[in-house]
Tab-separated table of C-alpha atoms and ligand atoms in Angstrom:
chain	number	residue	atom	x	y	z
A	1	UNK	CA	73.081	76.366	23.245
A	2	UNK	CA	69.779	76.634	25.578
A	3	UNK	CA	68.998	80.300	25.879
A	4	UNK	CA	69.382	81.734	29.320
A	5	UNK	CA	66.638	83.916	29.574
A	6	UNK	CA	63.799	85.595	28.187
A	7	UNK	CA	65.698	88.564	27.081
A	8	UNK	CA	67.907	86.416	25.017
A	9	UNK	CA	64.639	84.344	23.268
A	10	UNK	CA	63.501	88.080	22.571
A	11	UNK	CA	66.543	88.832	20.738
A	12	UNK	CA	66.804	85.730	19.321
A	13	UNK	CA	63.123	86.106	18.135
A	14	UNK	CA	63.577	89.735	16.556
A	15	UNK	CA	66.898	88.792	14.714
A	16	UNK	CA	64.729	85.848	13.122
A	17	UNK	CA	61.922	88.281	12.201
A	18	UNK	CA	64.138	90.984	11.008
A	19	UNK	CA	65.425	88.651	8.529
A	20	UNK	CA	62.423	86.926	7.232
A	21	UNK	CA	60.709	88.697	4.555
A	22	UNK	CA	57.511	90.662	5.674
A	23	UNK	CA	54.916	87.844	3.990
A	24	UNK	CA	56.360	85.111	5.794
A	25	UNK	CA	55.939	87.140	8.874
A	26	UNK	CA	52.207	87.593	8.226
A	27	UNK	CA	51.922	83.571	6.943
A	28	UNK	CA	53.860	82.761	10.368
A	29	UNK	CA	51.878	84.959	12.840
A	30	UNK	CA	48.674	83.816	10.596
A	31	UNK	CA	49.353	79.678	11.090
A	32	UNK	CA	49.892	80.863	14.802
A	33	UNK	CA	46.901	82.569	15.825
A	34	UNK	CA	44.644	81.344	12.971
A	35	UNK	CA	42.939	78.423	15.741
A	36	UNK	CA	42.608	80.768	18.342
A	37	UNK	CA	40.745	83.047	16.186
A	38	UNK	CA	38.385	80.207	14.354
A	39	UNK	CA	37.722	79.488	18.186
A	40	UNK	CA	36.952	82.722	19.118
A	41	UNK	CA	34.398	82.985	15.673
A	42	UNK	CA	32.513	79.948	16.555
A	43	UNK	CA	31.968	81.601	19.906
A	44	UNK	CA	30.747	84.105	18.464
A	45	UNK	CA	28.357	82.206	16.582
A	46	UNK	CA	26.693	80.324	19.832
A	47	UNK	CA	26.163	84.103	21.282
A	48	UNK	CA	24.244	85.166	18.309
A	49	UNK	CA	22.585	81.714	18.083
A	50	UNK	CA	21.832	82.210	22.060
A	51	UNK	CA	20.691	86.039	21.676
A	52	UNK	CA	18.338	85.108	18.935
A	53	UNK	CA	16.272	82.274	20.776
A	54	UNK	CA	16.152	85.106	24.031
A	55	UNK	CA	14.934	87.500	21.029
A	56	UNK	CA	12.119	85.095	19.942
A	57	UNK	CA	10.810	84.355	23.567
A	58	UNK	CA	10.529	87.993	24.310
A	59	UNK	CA	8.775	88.715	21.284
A	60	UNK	CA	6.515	85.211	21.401
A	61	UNK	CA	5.862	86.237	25.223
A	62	UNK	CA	5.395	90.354	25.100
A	63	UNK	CA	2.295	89.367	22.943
A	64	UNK	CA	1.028	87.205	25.684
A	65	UNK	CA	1.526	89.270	28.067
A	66	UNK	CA	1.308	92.225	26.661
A	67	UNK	CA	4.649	93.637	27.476
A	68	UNK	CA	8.466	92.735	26.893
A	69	UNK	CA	9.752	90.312	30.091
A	70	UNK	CA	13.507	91.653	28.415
A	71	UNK	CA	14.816	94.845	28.725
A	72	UNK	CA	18.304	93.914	26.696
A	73	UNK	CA	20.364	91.480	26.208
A	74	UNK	CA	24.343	92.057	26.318
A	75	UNK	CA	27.209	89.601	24.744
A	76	UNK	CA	30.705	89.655	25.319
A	77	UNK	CA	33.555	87.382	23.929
A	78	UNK	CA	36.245	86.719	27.157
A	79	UNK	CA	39.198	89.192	26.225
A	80	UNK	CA	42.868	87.284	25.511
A	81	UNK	CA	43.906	88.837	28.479
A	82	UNK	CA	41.203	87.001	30.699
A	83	UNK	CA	41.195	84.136	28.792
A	84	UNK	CA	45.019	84.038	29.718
A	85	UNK	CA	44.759	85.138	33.506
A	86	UNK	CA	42.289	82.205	34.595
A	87	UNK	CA	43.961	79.288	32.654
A	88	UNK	CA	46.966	80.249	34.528
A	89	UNK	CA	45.332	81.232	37.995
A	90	UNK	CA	43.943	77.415	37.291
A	91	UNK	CA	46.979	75.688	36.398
A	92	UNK	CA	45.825	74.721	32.920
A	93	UNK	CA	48.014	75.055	29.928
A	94	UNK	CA	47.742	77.773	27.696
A	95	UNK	CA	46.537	76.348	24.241
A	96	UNK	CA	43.472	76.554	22.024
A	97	UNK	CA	42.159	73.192	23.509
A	98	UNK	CA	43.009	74.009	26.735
A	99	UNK	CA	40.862	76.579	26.230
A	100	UNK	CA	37.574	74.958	25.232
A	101	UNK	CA	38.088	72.343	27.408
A	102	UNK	CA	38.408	74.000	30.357
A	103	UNK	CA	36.696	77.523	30.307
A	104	UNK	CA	32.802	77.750	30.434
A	105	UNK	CA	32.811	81.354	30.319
A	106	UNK	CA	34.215	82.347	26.830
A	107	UNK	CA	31.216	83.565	25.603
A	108	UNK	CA	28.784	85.007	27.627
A	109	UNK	CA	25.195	86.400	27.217
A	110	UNK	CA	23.608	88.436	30.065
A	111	UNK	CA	19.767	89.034	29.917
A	112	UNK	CA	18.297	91.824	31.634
A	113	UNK	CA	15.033	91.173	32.290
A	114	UNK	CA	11.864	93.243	34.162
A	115	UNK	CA	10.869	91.556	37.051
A	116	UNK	CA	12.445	88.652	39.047
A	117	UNK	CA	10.315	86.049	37.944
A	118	UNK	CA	10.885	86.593	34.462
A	119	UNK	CA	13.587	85.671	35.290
A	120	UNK	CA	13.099	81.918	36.071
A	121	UNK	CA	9.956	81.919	33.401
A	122	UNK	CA	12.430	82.826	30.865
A	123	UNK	CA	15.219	80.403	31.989
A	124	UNK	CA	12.516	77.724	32.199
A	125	UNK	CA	11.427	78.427	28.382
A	126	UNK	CA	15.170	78.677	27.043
A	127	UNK	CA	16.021	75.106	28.967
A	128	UNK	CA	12.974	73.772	27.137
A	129	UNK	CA	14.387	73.415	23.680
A	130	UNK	CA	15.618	70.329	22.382
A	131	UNK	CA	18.831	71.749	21.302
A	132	UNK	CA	20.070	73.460	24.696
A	133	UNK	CA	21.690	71.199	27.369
A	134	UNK	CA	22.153	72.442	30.780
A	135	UNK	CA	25.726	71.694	32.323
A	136	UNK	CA	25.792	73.597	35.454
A	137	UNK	CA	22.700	75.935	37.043
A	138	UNK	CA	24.028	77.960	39.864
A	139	UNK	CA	21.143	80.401	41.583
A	140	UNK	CA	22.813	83.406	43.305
A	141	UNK	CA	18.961	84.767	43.586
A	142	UNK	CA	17.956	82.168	45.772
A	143	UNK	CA	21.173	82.017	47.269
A	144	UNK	CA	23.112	85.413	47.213
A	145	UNK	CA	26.738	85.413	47.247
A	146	UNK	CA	28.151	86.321	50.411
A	147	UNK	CA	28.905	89.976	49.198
A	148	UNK	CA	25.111	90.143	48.044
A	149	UNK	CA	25.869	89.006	44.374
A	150	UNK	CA	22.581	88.236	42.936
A	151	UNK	CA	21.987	86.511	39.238
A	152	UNK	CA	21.439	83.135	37.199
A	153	UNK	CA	24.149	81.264	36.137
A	154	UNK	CA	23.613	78.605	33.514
A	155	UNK	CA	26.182	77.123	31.353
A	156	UNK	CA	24.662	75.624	28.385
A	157	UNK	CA	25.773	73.910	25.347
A	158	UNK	CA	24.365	74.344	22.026
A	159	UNK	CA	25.034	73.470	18.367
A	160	UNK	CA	26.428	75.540	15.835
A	161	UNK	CA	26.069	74.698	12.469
A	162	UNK	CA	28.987	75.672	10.140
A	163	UNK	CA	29.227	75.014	6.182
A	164	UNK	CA	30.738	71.723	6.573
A	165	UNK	CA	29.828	70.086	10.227
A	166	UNK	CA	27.773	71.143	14.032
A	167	UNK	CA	30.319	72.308	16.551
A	168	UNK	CA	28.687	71.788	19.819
A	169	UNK	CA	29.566	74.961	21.900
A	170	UNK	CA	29.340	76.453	25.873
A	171	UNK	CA	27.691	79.265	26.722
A	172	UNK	CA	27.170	81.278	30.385
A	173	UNK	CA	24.011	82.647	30.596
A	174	UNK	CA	23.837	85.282	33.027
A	175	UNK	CA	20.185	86.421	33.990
A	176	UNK	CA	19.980	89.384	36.045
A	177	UNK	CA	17.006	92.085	36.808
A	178	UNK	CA	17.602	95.694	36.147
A	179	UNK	CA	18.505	96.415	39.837
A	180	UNK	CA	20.244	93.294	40.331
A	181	UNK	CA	22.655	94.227	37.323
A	182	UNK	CA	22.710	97.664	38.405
A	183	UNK	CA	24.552	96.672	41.628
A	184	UNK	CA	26.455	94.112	40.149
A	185	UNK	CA	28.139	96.758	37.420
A	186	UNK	CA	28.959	99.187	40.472
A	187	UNK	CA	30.023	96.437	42.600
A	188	UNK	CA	32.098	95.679	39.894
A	189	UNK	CA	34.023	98.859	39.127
A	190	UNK	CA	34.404	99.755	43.032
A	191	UNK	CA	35.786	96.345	44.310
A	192	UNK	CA	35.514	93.096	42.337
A	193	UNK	CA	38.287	91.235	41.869
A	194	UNK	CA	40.783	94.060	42.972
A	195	UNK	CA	43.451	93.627	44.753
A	196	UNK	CA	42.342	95.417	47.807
A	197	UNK	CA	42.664	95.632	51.189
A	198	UNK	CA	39.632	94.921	53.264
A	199	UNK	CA	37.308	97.402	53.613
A	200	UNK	CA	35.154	96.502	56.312
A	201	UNK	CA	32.575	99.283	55.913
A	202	UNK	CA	32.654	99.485	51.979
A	203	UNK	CA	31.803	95.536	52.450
A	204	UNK	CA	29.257	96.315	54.372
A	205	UNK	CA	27.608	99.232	52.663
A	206	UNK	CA	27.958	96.940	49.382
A	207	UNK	CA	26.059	94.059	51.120
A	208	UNK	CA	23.049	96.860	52.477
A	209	UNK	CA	22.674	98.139	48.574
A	210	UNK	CA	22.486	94.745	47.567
A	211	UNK	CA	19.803	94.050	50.154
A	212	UNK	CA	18.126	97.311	49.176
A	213	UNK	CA	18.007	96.581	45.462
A	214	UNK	CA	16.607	92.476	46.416
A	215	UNK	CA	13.918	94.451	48.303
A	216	UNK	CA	13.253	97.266	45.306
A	217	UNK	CA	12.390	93.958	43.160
A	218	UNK	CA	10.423	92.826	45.161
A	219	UNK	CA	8.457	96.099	45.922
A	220	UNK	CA	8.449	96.354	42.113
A	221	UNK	CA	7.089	92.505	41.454
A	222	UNK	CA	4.107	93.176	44.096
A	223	UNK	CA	2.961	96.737	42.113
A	224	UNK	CA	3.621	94.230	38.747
A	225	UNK	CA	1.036	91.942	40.618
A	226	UNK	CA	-1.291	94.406	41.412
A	227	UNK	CA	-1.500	96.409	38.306
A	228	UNK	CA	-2.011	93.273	36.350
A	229	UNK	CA	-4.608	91.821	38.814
A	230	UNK	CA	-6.669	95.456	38.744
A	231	UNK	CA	-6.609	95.226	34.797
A	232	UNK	CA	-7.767	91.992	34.172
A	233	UNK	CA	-10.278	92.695	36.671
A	234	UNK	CA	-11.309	95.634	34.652
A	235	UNK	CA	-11.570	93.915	31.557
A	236	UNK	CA	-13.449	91.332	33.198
A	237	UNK	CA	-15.569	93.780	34.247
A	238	UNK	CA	-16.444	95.739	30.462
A	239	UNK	CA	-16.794	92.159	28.759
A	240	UNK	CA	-19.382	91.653	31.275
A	241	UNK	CA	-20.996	95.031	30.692
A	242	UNK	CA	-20.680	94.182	26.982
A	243	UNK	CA	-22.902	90.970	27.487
A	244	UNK	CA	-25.250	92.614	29.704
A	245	UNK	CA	-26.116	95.464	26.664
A	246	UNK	CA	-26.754	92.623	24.553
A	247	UNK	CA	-26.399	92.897	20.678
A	248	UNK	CA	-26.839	95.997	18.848
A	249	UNK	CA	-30.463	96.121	17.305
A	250	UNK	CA	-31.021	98.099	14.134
B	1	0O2	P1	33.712	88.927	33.869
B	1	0O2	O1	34.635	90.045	33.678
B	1	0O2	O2	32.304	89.398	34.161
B	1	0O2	O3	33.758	87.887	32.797
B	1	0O2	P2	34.102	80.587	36.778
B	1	0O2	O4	35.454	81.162	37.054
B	1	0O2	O5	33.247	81.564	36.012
B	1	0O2	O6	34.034	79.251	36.176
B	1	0O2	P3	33.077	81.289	39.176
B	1	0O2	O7	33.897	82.530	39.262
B	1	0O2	O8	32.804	80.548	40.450
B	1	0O2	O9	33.632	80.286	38.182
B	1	0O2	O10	31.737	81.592	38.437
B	1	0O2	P4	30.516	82.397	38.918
B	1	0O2	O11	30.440	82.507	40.385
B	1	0O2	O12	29.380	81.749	38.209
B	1	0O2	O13	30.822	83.863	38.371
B	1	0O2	C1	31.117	84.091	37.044
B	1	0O2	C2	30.727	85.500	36.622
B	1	0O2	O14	29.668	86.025	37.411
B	1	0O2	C3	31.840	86.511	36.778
B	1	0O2	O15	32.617	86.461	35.614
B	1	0O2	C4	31.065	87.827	36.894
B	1	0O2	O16	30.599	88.250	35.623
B	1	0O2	C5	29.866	87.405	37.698
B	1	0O2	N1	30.114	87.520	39.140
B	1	0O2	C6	30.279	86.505	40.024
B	1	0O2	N2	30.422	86.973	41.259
B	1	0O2	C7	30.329	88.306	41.192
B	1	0O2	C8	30.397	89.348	42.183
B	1	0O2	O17	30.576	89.124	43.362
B	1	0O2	N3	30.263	90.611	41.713
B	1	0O2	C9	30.061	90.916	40.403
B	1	0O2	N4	29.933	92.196	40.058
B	1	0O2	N5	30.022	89.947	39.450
B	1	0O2	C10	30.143	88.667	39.837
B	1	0O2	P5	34.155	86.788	35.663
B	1	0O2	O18	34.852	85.934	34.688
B	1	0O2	O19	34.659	86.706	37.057
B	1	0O2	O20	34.248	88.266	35.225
């Protein structure tokens, strides 16, 4: 008999459950979302793998430069929900391979760095290593979404190395400054991706404070500039006084 609707597969499945004993509930529900969850791990593992090469470049270049081109870094895992909502919105089946075949964005890593063209210097240096491979660069900086959406996109894949093999796994990268993750978190909780009507002015005001925060970083790079230039200068300046003195005579 094929069951009518989903009310009757509910029943159907609760009368099963209430008769199976309790461990074969937990071996059943364990065989069934066992995958998902080993996914979901080894995502886990190319975040931390990902935040700990952006940890070593900001400590490598903060003693070049003599201060940190990151101000944090944030991961998130893509929630079941999400995960759910875009395979569907995209027509693709809703399985554990569907899922790593088809969604770039499972785990994510934003870096929040100082100054714009940290940035790209930090991209650049991540890119670099032998074990990162670049599937898809998309540069809402240079070319701001439409609402005034501005931030680095990379998908990458890199290796994950488990007890027994190396799981190659994707990873979005999302580089943002301080101001250009500052509009794109209040962007985010006013309008994006709800179901709203348009709101011509809101639109519009969004798309000024995302032109006023693009010209805050670059008000903010130029002072960067400036500072540095005037203290190299400086130091130019004592290390030629030094040499001038001479050595110490005793
Ligand atoms: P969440 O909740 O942040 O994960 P994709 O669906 O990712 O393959 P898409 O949407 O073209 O393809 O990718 P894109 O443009 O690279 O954007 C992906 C992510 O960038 C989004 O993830 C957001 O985090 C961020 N983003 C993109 N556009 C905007 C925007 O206009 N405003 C804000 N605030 N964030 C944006 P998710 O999965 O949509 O959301």
């Amino acid at each position: 008999m094929a069951l009518k609707n989903s009310t009757d597969r509910g029943a159907l499945e609760r009368l099963l459950l209430s008769r199976l004993p309790r461990k074969e509930i937990s071996t059943l529900v364990q065989s069934y979302t066992q995958p998902y969850r080993e996914l979901m791990s080894y995502y886990r593992c190319a975040m931390m793998e990902v935040e700990t090469k952006f940890n070593v470049l900001n400590e490598e270049l903060s003693l070049q430069y003599d201060r940190n081109p990151i101000e944090s870094i944030k991961t998130r895992l893509k929630s079941p929900e999400s995960i759910a909502e875009k395979l569907q919105r995209r027509g693709f089946p809703l399985t554990v391979e569907s899922i790593e075949e088809n969604l770039n964005d499972i785990a994510g890593v934003r870096v929040i760095c100082s100054f714009p063209s940290d940035i790209y210097q930090l991209a650049d240096a991540f890119l670099k290593q032998d074990d990162i491979t670049l599937l898809q660069r998309k540069d809402y900086i240079a070319e701001p979404k439409p609402n005034g959406y501005r931030s680095l996109h990379l998908i990458v894949e890199t290796p994950i190395f488990l007890h027994d093999q190396k799981r190659m796994m994707r990873v979005e990268v999302q580089f943002r400054t301080i101001s250009m993750d500052w509009w794109a978190s209040l962007e985010h909780k006013i309008r994006y991706k709800k179901d709203l009507p348009e709101l011509d002015h809101v639109n519009r005001e969004l798309f000024e404070c995302a032109q006023m925060s693009a010209q805050l970083d670059a008000r903010m790079e130029k002072l960067q500039r400036l500072a540095e230039t005037a203290a190299a200068e400086q130091h130019a300046d004592s290390r030629r006084g030094e040499r001038r003195s001479g050595p110490l005579t005793r």
